[in-house]
PDB file of C-alpha atoms in Angstrom:
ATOM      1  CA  UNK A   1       0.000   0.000   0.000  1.00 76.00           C
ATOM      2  CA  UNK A   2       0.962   3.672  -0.834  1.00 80.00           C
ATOM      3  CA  UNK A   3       0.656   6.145   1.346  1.00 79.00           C
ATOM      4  CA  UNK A   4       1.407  10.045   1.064  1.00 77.00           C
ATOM      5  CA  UNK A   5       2.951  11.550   3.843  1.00 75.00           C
ATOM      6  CA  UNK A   6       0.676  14.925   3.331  1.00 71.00           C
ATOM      7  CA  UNK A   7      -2.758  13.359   2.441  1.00 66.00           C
ATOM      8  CA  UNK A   8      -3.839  16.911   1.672  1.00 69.00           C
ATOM      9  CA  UNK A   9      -2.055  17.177  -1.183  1.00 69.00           C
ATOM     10  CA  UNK A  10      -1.629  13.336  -2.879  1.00 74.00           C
ATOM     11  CA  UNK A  11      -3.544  10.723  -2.475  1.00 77.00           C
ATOM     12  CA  UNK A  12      -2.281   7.425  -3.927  1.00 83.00           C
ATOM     13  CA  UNK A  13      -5.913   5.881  -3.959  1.00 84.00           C
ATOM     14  CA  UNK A  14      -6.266   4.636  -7.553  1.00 86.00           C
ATOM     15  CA  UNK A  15      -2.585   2.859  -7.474  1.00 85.00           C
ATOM     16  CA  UNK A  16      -3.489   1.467  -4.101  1.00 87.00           C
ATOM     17  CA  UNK A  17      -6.963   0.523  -5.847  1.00 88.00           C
ATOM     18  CA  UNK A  18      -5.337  -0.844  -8.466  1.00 86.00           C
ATOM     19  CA  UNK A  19      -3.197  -3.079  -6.643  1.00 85.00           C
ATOM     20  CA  UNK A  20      -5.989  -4.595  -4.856  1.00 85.00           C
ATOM     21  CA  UNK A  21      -7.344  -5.655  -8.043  1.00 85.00           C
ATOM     22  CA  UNK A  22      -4.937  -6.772  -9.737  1.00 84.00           C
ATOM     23  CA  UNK A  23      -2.472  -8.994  -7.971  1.00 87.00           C
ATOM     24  CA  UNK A  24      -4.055 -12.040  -5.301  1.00 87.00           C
ATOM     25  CA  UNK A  25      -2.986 -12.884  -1.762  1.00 89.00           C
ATOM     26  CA  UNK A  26      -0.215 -15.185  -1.579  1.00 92.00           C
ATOM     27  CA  UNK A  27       1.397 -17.687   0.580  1.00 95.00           C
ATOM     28  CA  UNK A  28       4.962 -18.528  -0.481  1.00 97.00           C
ATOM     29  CA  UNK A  29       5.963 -22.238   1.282  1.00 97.00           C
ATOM     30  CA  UNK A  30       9.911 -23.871   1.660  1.00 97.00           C
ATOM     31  CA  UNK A  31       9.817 -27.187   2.832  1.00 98.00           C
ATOM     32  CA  UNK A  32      13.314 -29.314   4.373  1.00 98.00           C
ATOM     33  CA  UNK A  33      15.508 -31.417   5.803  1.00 98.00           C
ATOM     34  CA  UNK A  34      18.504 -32.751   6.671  1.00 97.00           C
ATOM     35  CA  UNK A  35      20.070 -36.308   7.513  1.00 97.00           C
ATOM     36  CA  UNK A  36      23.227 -36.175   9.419  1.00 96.00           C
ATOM     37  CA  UNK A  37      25.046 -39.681   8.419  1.00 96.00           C
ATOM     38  CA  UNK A  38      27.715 -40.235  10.831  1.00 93.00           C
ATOM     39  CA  UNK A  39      29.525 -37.490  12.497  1.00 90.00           C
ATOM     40  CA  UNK A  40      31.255 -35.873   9.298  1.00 93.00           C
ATOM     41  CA  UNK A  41      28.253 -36.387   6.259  1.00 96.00           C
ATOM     42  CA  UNK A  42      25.025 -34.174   6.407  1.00 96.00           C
ATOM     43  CA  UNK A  43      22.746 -34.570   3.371  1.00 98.00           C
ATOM     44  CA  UNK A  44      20.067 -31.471   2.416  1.00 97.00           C
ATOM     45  CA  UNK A  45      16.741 -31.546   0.357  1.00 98.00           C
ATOM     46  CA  UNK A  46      13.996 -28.688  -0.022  1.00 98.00           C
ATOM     47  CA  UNK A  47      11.198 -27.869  -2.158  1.00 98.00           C
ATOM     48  CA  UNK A  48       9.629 -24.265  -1.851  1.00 97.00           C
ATOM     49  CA  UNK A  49       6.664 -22.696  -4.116  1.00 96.00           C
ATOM     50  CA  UNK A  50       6.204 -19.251  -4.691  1.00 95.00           C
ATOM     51  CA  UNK A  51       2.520 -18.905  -6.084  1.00 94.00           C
ATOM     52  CA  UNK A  52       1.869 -15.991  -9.263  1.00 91.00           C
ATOM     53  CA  UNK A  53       0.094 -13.316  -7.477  1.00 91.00           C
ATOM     54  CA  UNK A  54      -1.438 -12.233 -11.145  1.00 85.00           C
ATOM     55  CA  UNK A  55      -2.292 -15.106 -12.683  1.00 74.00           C
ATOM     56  CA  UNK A  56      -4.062 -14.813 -15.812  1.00 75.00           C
ATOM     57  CA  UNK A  57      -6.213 -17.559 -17.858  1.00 74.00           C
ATOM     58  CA  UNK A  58      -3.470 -18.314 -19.836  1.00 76.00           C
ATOM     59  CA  UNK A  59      -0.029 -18.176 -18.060  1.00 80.00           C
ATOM     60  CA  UNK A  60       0.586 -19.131 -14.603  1.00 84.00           C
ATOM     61  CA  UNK A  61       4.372 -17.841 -13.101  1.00 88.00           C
ATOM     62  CA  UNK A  62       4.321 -19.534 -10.030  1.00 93.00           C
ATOM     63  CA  UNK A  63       8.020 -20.673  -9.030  1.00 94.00           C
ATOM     64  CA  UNK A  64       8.908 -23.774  -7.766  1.00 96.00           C
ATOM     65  CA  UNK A  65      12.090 -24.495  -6.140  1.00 97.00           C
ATOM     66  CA  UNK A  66      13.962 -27.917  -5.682  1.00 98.00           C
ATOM     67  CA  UNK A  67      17.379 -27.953  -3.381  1.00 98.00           C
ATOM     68  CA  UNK A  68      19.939 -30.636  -2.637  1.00 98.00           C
ATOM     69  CA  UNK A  69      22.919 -30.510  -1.034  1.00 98.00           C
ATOM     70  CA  UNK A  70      25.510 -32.507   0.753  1.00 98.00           C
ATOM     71  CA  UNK A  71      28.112 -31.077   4.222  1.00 96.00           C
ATOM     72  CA  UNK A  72      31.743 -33.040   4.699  1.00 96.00           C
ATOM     73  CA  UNK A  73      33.260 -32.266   7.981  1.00 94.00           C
ATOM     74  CA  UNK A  74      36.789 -32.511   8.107  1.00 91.00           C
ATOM     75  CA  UNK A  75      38.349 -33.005  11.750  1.00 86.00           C
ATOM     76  CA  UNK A  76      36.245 -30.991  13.288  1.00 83.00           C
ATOM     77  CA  UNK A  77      37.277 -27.449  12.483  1.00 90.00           C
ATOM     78  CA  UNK A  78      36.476 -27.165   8.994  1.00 93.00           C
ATOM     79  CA  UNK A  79      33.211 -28.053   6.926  1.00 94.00           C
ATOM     80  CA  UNK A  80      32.515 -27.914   3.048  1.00 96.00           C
ATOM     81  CA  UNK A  81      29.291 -27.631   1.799  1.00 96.00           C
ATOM     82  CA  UNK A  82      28.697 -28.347  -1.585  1.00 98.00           C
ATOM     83  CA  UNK A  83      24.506 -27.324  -2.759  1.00 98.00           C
ATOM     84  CA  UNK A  84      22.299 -27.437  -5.678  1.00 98.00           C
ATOM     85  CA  UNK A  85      19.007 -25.442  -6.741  1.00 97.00           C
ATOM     86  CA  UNK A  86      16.859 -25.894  -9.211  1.00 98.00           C
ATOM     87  CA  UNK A  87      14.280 -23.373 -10.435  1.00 97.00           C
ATOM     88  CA  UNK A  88      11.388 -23.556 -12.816  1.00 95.00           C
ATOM     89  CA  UNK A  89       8.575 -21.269 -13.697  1.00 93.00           C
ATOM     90  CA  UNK A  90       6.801 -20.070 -17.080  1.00 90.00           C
ATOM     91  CA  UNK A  91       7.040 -16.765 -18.863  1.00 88.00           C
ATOM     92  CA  UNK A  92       5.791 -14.744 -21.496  1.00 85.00           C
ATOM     93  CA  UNK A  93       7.270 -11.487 -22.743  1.00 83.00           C
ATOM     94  CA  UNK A  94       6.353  -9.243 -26.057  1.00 82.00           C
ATOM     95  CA  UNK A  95      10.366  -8.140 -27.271  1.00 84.00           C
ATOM     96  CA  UNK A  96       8.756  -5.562 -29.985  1.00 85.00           C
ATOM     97  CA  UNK A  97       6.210  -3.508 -28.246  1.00 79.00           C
ATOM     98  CA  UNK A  98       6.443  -0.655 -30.180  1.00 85.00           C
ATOM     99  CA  UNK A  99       4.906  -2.821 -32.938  1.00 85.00           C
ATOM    100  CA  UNK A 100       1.541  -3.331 -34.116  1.00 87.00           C
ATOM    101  CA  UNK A 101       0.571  -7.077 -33.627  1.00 86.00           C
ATOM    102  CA  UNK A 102       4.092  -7.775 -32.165  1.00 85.00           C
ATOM    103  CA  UNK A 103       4.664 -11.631 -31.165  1.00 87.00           C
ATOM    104  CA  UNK A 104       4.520 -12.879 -27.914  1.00 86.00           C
ATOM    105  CA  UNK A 105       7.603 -15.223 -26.622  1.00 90.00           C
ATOM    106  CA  UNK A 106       5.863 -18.109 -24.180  1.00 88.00           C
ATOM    107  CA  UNK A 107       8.835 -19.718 -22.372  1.00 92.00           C
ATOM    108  CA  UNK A 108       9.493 -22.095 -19.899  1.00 93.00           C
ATOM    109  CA  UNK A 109      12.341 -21.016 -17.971  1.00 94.00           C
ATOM    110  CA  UNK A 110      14.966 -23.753 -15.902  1.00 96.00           C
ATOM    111  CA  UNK A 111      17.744 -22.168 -13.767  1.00 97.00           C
ATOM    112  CA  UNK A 112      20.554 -23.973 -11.979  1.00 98.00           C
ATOM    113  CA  UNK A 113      22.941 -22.973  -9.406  1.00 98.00           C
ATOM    114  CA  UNK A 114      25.536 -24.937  -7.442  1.00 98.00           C
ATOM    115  CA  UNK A 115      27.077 -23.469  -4.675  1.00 97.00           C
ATOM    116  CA  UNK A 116      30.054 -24.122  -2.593  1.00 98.00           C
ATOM    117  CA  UNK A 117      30.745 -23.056   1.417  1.00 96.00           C
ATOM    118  CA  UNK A 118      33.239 -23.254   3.373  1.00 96.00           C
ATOM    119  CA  UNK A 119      33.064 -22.634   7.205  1.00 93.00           C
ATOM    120  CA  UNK A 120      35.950 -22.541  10.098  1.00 94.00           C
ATOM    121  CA  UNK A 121      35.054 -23.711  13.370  1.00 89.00           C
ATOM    122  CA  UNK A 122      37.796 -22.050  15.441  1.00 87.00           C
TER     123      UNK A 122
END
């Protein structure tokens, strides 16, 4: 919500109307866990949602989100942890919009990431 700090003068009712109307209540969820395996292995797994707060009849962008990842302690002082995420989700853009009748570009879009830590127990 937008508010004005001198109501007198601006009002930001029609954005804040707007708003209201056009994008839904959401609840974004993360779900995991982990599974120590001995004193030195610790193995990771999610799953998280992030519902499309304007979803239309034809294209839905809710996210989804699946994580794994694996921990190796190494004599106690030092950890490496080694984690993977992968995204998904569906999009539509229009790349010529100053042109009449322009195509629009459906895509379904898959992202990656791996990512390392370190951490020093001292």
């Amino acid at each position: 919500e937008f508010k004005a700090q001198n109501r007198e003068d601006f009002t930001f009712d029609d954005v804040n109307r707007a708003i209201r109307q056009d994008y839904n209540s959401v609840v974004n969820a993360s779900f995991g866990g982990a599974l120590k395996l001995g004193d030195k292995v610790t193995l990771r797994g999610g799953y998280a949602v992030q519902p499309d707060p304007r979803p239309t009849e034809t294209l839905d962008r809710s996210k989804q989100f699946f994580s794994a990842g694996i921990g190796f302690l190494f004599q106690r002082i030092f950890e490496v942890d080694l984690g993977w995420t992968n995204e998904q989700f569906d999009d539509r853009y229009q790349p010529y919009v100053e042109v009449d009748n322009a195509p629009i570009v459906n895509e379904t879009i898959t992202r990656n990431r791996v990512a390392v830590g370190l951490r020093l127990y001292l």
